[in-house]
Amino acid sequence: MTRKYTFGKFCRELRWIHMPTGAPPVCRTIAREIVRVHAPRARLVEGSRPKRAGPTLSISVGKLPRRARISSKRTQRWVFFDIDEHARGRLAASHTYYLYSFYTLLNDGFFDRRPRNENPLFIEPAFAWNRPVWDLYFTQAARTVRNLDRQDYVREMARLGFTHLEINGLAFPEALEEGVPGEVYPRFYTYCPGFDQFVSTSLNRGMYPRRYLESNLR
């Protein structure tokens, strides 16, 4: 079917944004963003789909739409967007961590730049997951940067396609290490700190105070 909508036009005409009961938080995040940016009059509905007429967008995770073009029976990773002839749209992904970046891709015009007869849009991500090699701003010393907005930072990472973030950070910007006088290497212990910075075992018992380990573990 040749589509008549751009993604932006479709969103601006939305009357309903539907999510299944128990949908993950990312679905509501996207729905609220669409309302804020495109469709201030659209209503959010959870549970059964609205029966009233009007452009509707359903947002979900996990269930492969029937209209998806499957290149392999073993498909496990996918993102999907479709608008049918009744102005009913479907935005879906196999995993929660693909959905937001796919939405921002659509919002930036990816759906509109494809040939008009390519509807629905079905993509299999090349990588199962994508994470930073090390995260200076989220868990390490740069988290002390003035006015750093951690929520906005995570949102930007999701927009760029990162599916996972490092969380094994210490309670303080630097590790508790006495070291050799003049030695600066302990400053870099915040780089992916190992288990000995979090728990006490027969391998490291007595090396770090209990309160220090408990703080890191929390």
PDB file of C-alpha atoms in Angstrom, residues 19-200:
ATOM      1  CA  MET A  19      -0.763   0.941  25.042  1.00  0.00           C
ATOM      2  CA  PRO A  20      -1.521  -2.592  26.268  1.00  0.00           C
ATOM      3  CA  THR A  21      -2.112  -3.144  29.971  1.00  0.00           C
ATOM      4  CA  GLY A  22       1.194  -3.449  31.798  1.00  0.00           C
ATOM      5  CA  ALA A  23       3.224  -1.913  28.982  1.00  0.00           C
ATOM      6  CA  PRO A  24       6.821  -1.059  29.983  1.00  0.00           C
ATOM      7  CA  PRO A  25       7.583   2.564  30.971  1.00  0.00           C
ATOM      8  CA  VAL A  26       9.255   3.355  27.637  1.00  0.00           C
ATOM      9  CA  CYS A  27       5.859   3.111  25.922  1.00  0.00           C
ATOM     10  CA  ARG A  28       4.440   5.821  28.159  1.00  0.00           C
ATOM     11  CA  THR A  29       7.607   7.911  27.745  1.00  0.00           C
ATOM     12  CA  ILE A  30       7.164   7.895  23.966  1.00  0.00           C
ATOM     13  CA  ALA A  31       3.420   8.513  24.209  1.00  0.00           C
ATOM     14  CA  ARG A  32       3.908  11.566  26.423  1.00  0.00           C
ATOM     15  CA  GLU A  33       6.615  12.903  24.144  1.00  0.00           C
ATOM     16  CA  ILE A  34       4.357  12.568  21.105  1.00  0.00           C
ATOM     17  CA  VAL A  35       1.625  14.461  22.962  1.00  0.00           C
ATOM     18  CA  ARG A  36       4.079  17.173  24.001  1.00  0.00           C
ATOM     19  CA  VAL A  37       5.717  17.603  20.574  1.00  0.00           C
ATOM     20  CA  HIS A  38       2.998  16.726  18.058  1.00  0.00           C
ATOM     21  CA  ALA A  39      -0.459  16.010  19.384  1.00  0.00           C
ATOM     22  CA  PRO A  40      -1.517  17.950  22.505  1.00  0.00           C
ATOM     23  CA  ARG A  41      -5.138  16.839  22.053  1.00  0.00           C
ATOM     24  CA  ALA A  42      -4.423  13.118  21.744  1.00  0.00           C
ATOM     25  CA  ARG A  43      -5.670  10.914  24.564  1.00  0.00           C
ATOM     26  CA  LEU A  44      -3.665   8.095  26.147  1.00  0.00           C
ATOM     27  CA  VAL A  45      -5.510   4.801  26.523  1.00  0.00           C
ATOM     28  CA  GLU A  46      -4.324   1.601  28.240  1.00  0.00           C
ATOM     29  CA  GLY A  47      -5.878  -1.830  27.857  1.00  0.00           C
ATOM     30  CA  SER A  48      -8.225  -2.550  24.973  1.00  0.00           C
ATOM     31  CA  ARG A  49      -7.932  -0.460  21.831  1.00  0.00           C
ATOM     32  CA  PRO A  50     -10.358   2.456  21.500  1.00  0.00           C
ATOM     33  CA  LYS A  51     -13.345   1.659  19.299  1.00  0.00           C
ATOM     34  CA  ARG A  52     -14.001   5.251  18.326  1.00  0.00           C
ATOM     35  CA  ALA A  53     -12.938   6.477  14.908  1.00  0.00           C
ATOM     36  CA  GLY A  54      -9.878   8.621  14.340  1.00  0.00           C
ATOM     37  CA  PRO A  55      -6.141   8.248  13.813  1.00  0.00           C
ATOM     38  CA  THR A  56      -4.704   5.907  16.451  1.00  0.00           C
ATOM     39  CA  LEU A  57      -1.176   4.848  17.341  1.00  0.00           C
ATOM     40  CA  SER A  58      -0.529   1.654  19.314  1.00  0.00           C
ATOM     41  CA  ILE A  59       2.822   1.341  21.110  1.00  0.00           C
ATOM     42  CA  SER A  60       3.999  -2.040  22.367  1.00  0.00           C
ATOM     43  CA  VAL A  61       6.954  -4.314  23.054  1.00  0.00           C
ATOM     44  CA  GLY A  62       7.427  -8.010  22.430  1.00  0.00           C
ATOM     45  CA  LYS A  63       4.707  -9.164  20.041  1.00  0.00           C
ATOM     46  CA  LEU A  64       5.687  -9.331  16.374  1.00  0.00           C
ATOM     47  CA  PRO A  65       3.016  -7.625  14.209  1.00  0.00           C
ATOM     48  CA  ARG A  66       1.399  -9.790  11.548  1.00  0.00           C
ATOM     49  CA  ARG A  67       2.279  -7.315   8.809  1.00  0.00           C
ATOM     50  CA  ALA A  68       6.006  -7.491   9.559  1.00  0.00           C
ATOM     51  CA  ARG A  69       8.207  -8.632   6.716  1.00  0.00           C
ATOM     52  CA  ILE A  70      10.239 -11.415   8.256  1.00  0.00           C
ATOM     53  CA  SER A  71      13.527 -12.290   6.588  1.00  0.00           C
ATOM     54  CA  SER A  72      14.208 -15.236   8.894  1.00  0.00           C
ATOM     55  CA  LYS A  73      12.092 -17.537  11.015  1.00  0.00           C
ATOM     56  CA  ARG A  74      14.650 -17.092  13.752  1.00  0.00           C
ATOM     57  CA  THR A  75      14.169 -13.355  13.996  1.00  0.00           C
ATOM     58  CA  GLN A  76      14.621 -12.308  17.618  1.00  0.00           C
ATOM     59  CA  ARG A  77      15.503  -8.613  17.294  1.00  0.00           C
ATOM     60  CA  TRP A  78      13.282  -6.226  15.390  1.00  0.00           C
ATOM     61  CA  VAL A  79      11.606  -2.826  15.265  1.00  0.00           C
ATOM     62  CA  PHE A  80       8.411  -2.105  13.363  1.00  0.00           C
ATOM     63  CA  PHE A  81       6.298   0.852  12.261  1.00  0.00           C
ATOM     64  CA  ASP A  82       3.176   0.797  10.145  1.00  0.00           C
ATOM     65  CA  ILE A  83       0.199   2.970   9.192  1.00  0.00           C
ATOM     66  CA  ASP A  84      -2.719   1.130   7.609  1.00  0.00           C
ATOM     67  CA  GLU A  85      -5.466   2.405   5.335  1.00  0.00           C
ATOM     68  CA  HIS A  86      -7.671   3.228   8.341  1.00  0.00           C
ATOM     69  CA  ALA A  87      -5.070   5.608   9.881  1.00  0.00           C
ATOM     70  CA  ARG A  88      -4.149   3.108  12.548  1.00  0.00           C
ATOM     71  CA  GLY A  89      -0.460   3.094  13.350  1.00  0.00           C
ATOM     72  CA  ARG A  90       1.667   0.533  15.131  1.00  0.00           C
ATOM     73  CA  LEU A  91       5.030   1.239  16.769  1.00  0.00           C
ATOM     74  CA  ALA A  92       6.624  -1.867  18.237  1.00  0.00           C
ATOM     75  CA  ALA A  93       9.933  -3.485  19.109  1.00  0.00           C
ATOM     76  CA  SER A  94      11.130  -6.876  20.258  1.00  0.00           C
ATOM     77  CA  HIS A  95      12.882  -5.392  23.316  1.00  0.00           C
ATOM     78  CA  THR A  96      12.302  -2.277  25.401  1.00  0.00           C
ATOM     79  CA  TYR A  97      15.791  -0.904  24.736  1.00  0.00           C
ATOM     80  CA  TYR A  98      15.261  -0.643  20.960  1.00  0.00           C
ATOM     81  CA  LEU A  99      12.002   1.273  21.092  1.00  0.00           C
ATOM     82  CA  TYR A 100      13.000   4.827  22.055  1.00  0.00           C
ATOM     83  CA  SER A 101      15.904   5.115  19.609  1.00  0.00           C
ATOM     84  CA  PHE A 102      13.648   3.783  16.847  1.00  0.00           C
ATOM     85  CA  TYR A 103      10.998   6.373  17.709  1.00  0.00           C
ATOM     86  CA  THR A 104      13.559   9.192  17.500  1.00  0.00           C
ATOM     87  CA  LEU A 105      14.732   7.808  14.157  1.00  0.00           C
ATOM     88  CA  LEU A 106      11.169   8.063  12.848  1.00  0.00           C
ATOM     89  CA  ASN A 107      10.819  11.511  14.368  1.00  0.00           C
ATOM     90  CA  ASP A 108      13.940  12.619  12.484  1.00  0.00           C
ATOM     91  CA  GLY A 109      12.359  11.638   9.156  1.00  0.00           C
ATOM     92  CA  PHE A 110      13.659   8.108   8.498  1.00  0.00           C
ATOM     93  CA  PHE A 111      10.196   6.777   7.653  1.00  0.00           C
ATOM     94  CA  ASP A 112       9.530   9.735   5.339  1.00  0.00           C
ATOM     95  CA  ARG A 113      12.741   9.288   3.322  1.00  0.00           C
ATOM     96  CA  ARG A 114      11.945   5.718   2.311  1.00  0.00           C
ATOM     97  CA  PRO A 115      10.079   4.971  -0.942  1.00  0.00           C
ATOM     98  CA  ARG A 116       6.386   5.671  -0.536  1.00  0.00           C
ATOM     99  CA  ASN A 117       5.443   2.064  -1.278  1.00  0.00           C
ATOM    100  CA  GLU A 118       7.605   0.705   1.550  1.00  0.00           C
ATOM    101  CA  ASN A 119       5.043   0.374   4.297  1.00  0.00           C
ATOM    102  CA  PRO A 120       5.264  -1.269   6.781  1.00  0.00           C
ATOM    103  CA  LEU A 121       8.785  -0.547   7.968  1.00  0.00           C
ATOM    104  CA  PHE A 122      10.534  -3.565   9.501  1.00  0.00           C
ATOM    105  CA  ILE A 123      14.192  -3.557  10.592  1.00  0.00           C
ATOM    106  CA  GLU A 124      16.371  -6.157  12.279  1.00  0.00           C
ATOM    107  CA  PRO A 125      19.032  -4.433  14.442  1.00  0.00           C
ATOM    108  CA  ALA A 126      22.560  -5.516  13.604  1.00  0.00           C
ATOM    109  CA  PHE A 127      23.634  -5.898  17.234  1.00  0.00           C
ATOM    110  CA  ALA A 128      21.838  -7.535  20.154  1.00  0.00           C
ATOM    111  CA  TRP A 129      23.016  -4.788  22.487  1.00  0.00           C
ATOM    112  CA  ASN A 130      25.184  -1.691  22.428  1.00  0.00           C
ATOM    113  CA  ARG A 131      26.893  -0.165  25.471  1.00  0.00           C
ATOM    114  CA  PRO A 132      29.637   2.407  26.123  1.00  0.00           C
ATOM    115  CA  VAL A 133      33.092   0.927  26.655  1.00  0.00           C
ATOM    116  CA  TRP A 134      33.309   2.994  29.817  1.00  0.00           C
ATOM    117  CA  ASP A 135      31.012   5.722  31.030  1.00  0.00           C
ATOM    118  CA  LEU A 136      32.812   8.790  32.354  1.00  0.00           C
ATOM    119  CA  TYR A 137      29.659  10.800  33.081  1.00  0.00           C
ATOM    120  CA  PHE A 138      27.287   8.214  34.516  1.00  0.00           C
ATOM    121  CA  THR A 139      29.435   6.272  36.978  1.00  0.00           C
ATOM    122  CA  GLN A 140      32.867   7.866  37.103  1.00  0.00           C
ATOM    123  CA  ALA A 141      34.530  11.125  38.094  1.00  0.00           C
ATOM    124  CA  ALA A 142      32.691  13.348  35.592  1.00  0.00           C
ATOM    125  CA  ARG A 143      29.387  12.604  37.342  1.00  0.00           C
ATOM    126  CA  THR A 144      30.370  15.497  39.623  1.00  0.00           C
ATOM    127  CA  VAL A 145      30.119  17.977  36.726  1.00  0.00           C
ATOM    128  CA  ARG A 146      27.968  20.908  37.796  1.00  0.00           C
ATOM    129  CA  ASN A 147      24.314  20.741  36.684  1.00  0.00           C
ATOM    130  CA  LEU A 148      24.706  17.340  35.028  1.00  0.00           C
ATOM    131  CA  ASP A 149      21.175  16.080  34.338  1.00  0.00           C
ATOM    132  CA  ARG A 150      21.370  12.286  34.652  1.00  0.00           C
ATOM    133  CA  GLN A 151      17.857  11.752  33.286  1.00  0.00           C
ATOM    134  CA  ASP A 152      18.600  13.845  30.214  1.00  0.00           C
ATOM    135  CA  TYR A 153      21.925  12.070  29.808  1.00  0.00           C
ATOM    136  CA  VAL A 154      20.272   8.644  29.805  1.00  0.00           C
ATOM    137  CA  ARG A 155      17.631   9.878  27.359  1.00  0.00           C
ATOM    138  CA  GLU A 156      20.341  11.066  24.974  1.00  0.00           C
ATOM    139  CA  MET A 157      22.163   7.750  25.224  1.00  0.00           C
ATOM    140  CA  ALA A 158      18.924   5.952  24.370  1.00  0.00           C
ATOM    141  CA  ARG A 159      18.348   8.299  21.434  1.00  0.00           C
ATOM    142  CA  LEU A 160      21.790   7.451  20.068  1.00  0.00           C
ATOM    143  CA  GLY A 161      20.987   3.743  20.145  1.00  0.00           C
ATOM    144  CA  PHE A 162      22.725   2.592  23.314  1.00  0.00           C
ATOM    145  CA  THR A 163      20.792  -0.311  24.801  1.00  0.00           C
ATOM    146  CA  HIS A 164      22.735  -0.679  28.070  1.00  0.00           C
ATOM    147  CA  LEU A 165      24.615   1.548  30.513  1.00  0.00           C
ATOM    148  CA  GLU A 166      27.341   0.784  33.022  1.00  0.00           C
ATOM    149  CA  ILE A 167      26.047   0.831  36.607  1.00  0.00           C
ATOM    150  CA  ASN A 168      28.949  -0.561  38.638  1.00  0.00           C
ATOM    151  CA  GLY A 169      29.968   2.811  40.009  1.00  0.00           C
ATOM    152  CA  LEU A 170      31.479   3.598  43.394  1.00  0.00           C
ATOM    153  CA  ALA A 171      29.775   5.605  46.110  1.00  0.00           C
ATOM    154  CA  PHE A 172      32.414   8.332  45.746  1.00  0.00           C
ATOM    155  CA  PRO A 173      34.148   9.784  42.659  1.00  0.00           C
ATOM    156  CA  GLU A 174      37.431   8.072  43.628  1.00  0.00           C
ATOM    157  CA  ALA A 175      38.258   4.713  45.172  1.00  0.00           C
ATOM    158  CA  LEU A 176      39.595   4.291  48.705  1.00  0.00           C
ATOM    159  CA  GLU A 177      43.263   3.584  48.009  1.00  0.00           C
ATOM    160  CA  GLU A 178      46.308   4.769  49.912  1.00  0.00           C
ATOM    161  CA  GLY A 179      48.802   3.810  47.222  1.00  0.00           C
ATOM    162  CA  VAL A 180      52.429   4.887  46.987  1.00  0.00           C
ATOM    163  CA  PRO A 181      53.229   8.562  47.703  1.00  0.00           C
ATOM    164  CA  GLY A 182      53.016  10.481  44.436  1.00  0.00           C
ATOM    165  CA  GLU A 183      51.253   7.641  42.591  1.00  0.00           C
ATOM    166  CA  VAL A 184      48.136   8.762  40.665  1.00  0.00           C
ATOM    167  CA  TYR A 185      47.000   5.394  39.345  1.00  0.00           C
ATOM    168  CA  PRO A 186      44.412   4.806  42.129  1.00  0.00           C
ATOM    169  CA  ARG A 187      42.424   7.700  40.692  1.00  0.00           C
ATOM    170  CA  PHE A 188      41.532   5.449  37.772  1.00  0.00           C
ATOM    171  CA  TYR A 189      40.068   2.662  39.885  1.00  0.00           C
ATOM    172  CA  THR A 190      36.639   4.033  39.042  1.00  0.00           C
ATOM    173  CA  TYR A 191      37.063   2.528  35.566  1.00  0.00           C
ATOM    174  CA  CYS A 192      34.745  -0.507  35.677  1.00  0.00           C
ATOM    175  CA  PRO A 193      35.538  -1.322  39.348  1.00  0.00           C
ATOM    176  CA  GLY A 194      35.794  -5.016  40.153  1.00  0.00           C
ATOM    177  CA  PHE A 195      33.943  -7.121  42.719  1.00  0.00           C
ATOM    178  CA  ASP A 196      36.531  -6.448  45.439  1.00  0.00           C
ATOM    179  CA  GLN A 197      35.225  -2.861  45.626  1.00  0.00           C
ATOM    180  CA  PHE A 198      31.726  -4.127  46.514  1.00  0.00           C
ATOM    181  CA  VAL A 199      31.931  -7.321  48.592  1.00  0.00           C
ATOM    182  CA  SER A 200      34.303  -9.054  50.991  1.00  0.00           C
TER     183      SER A 200
END
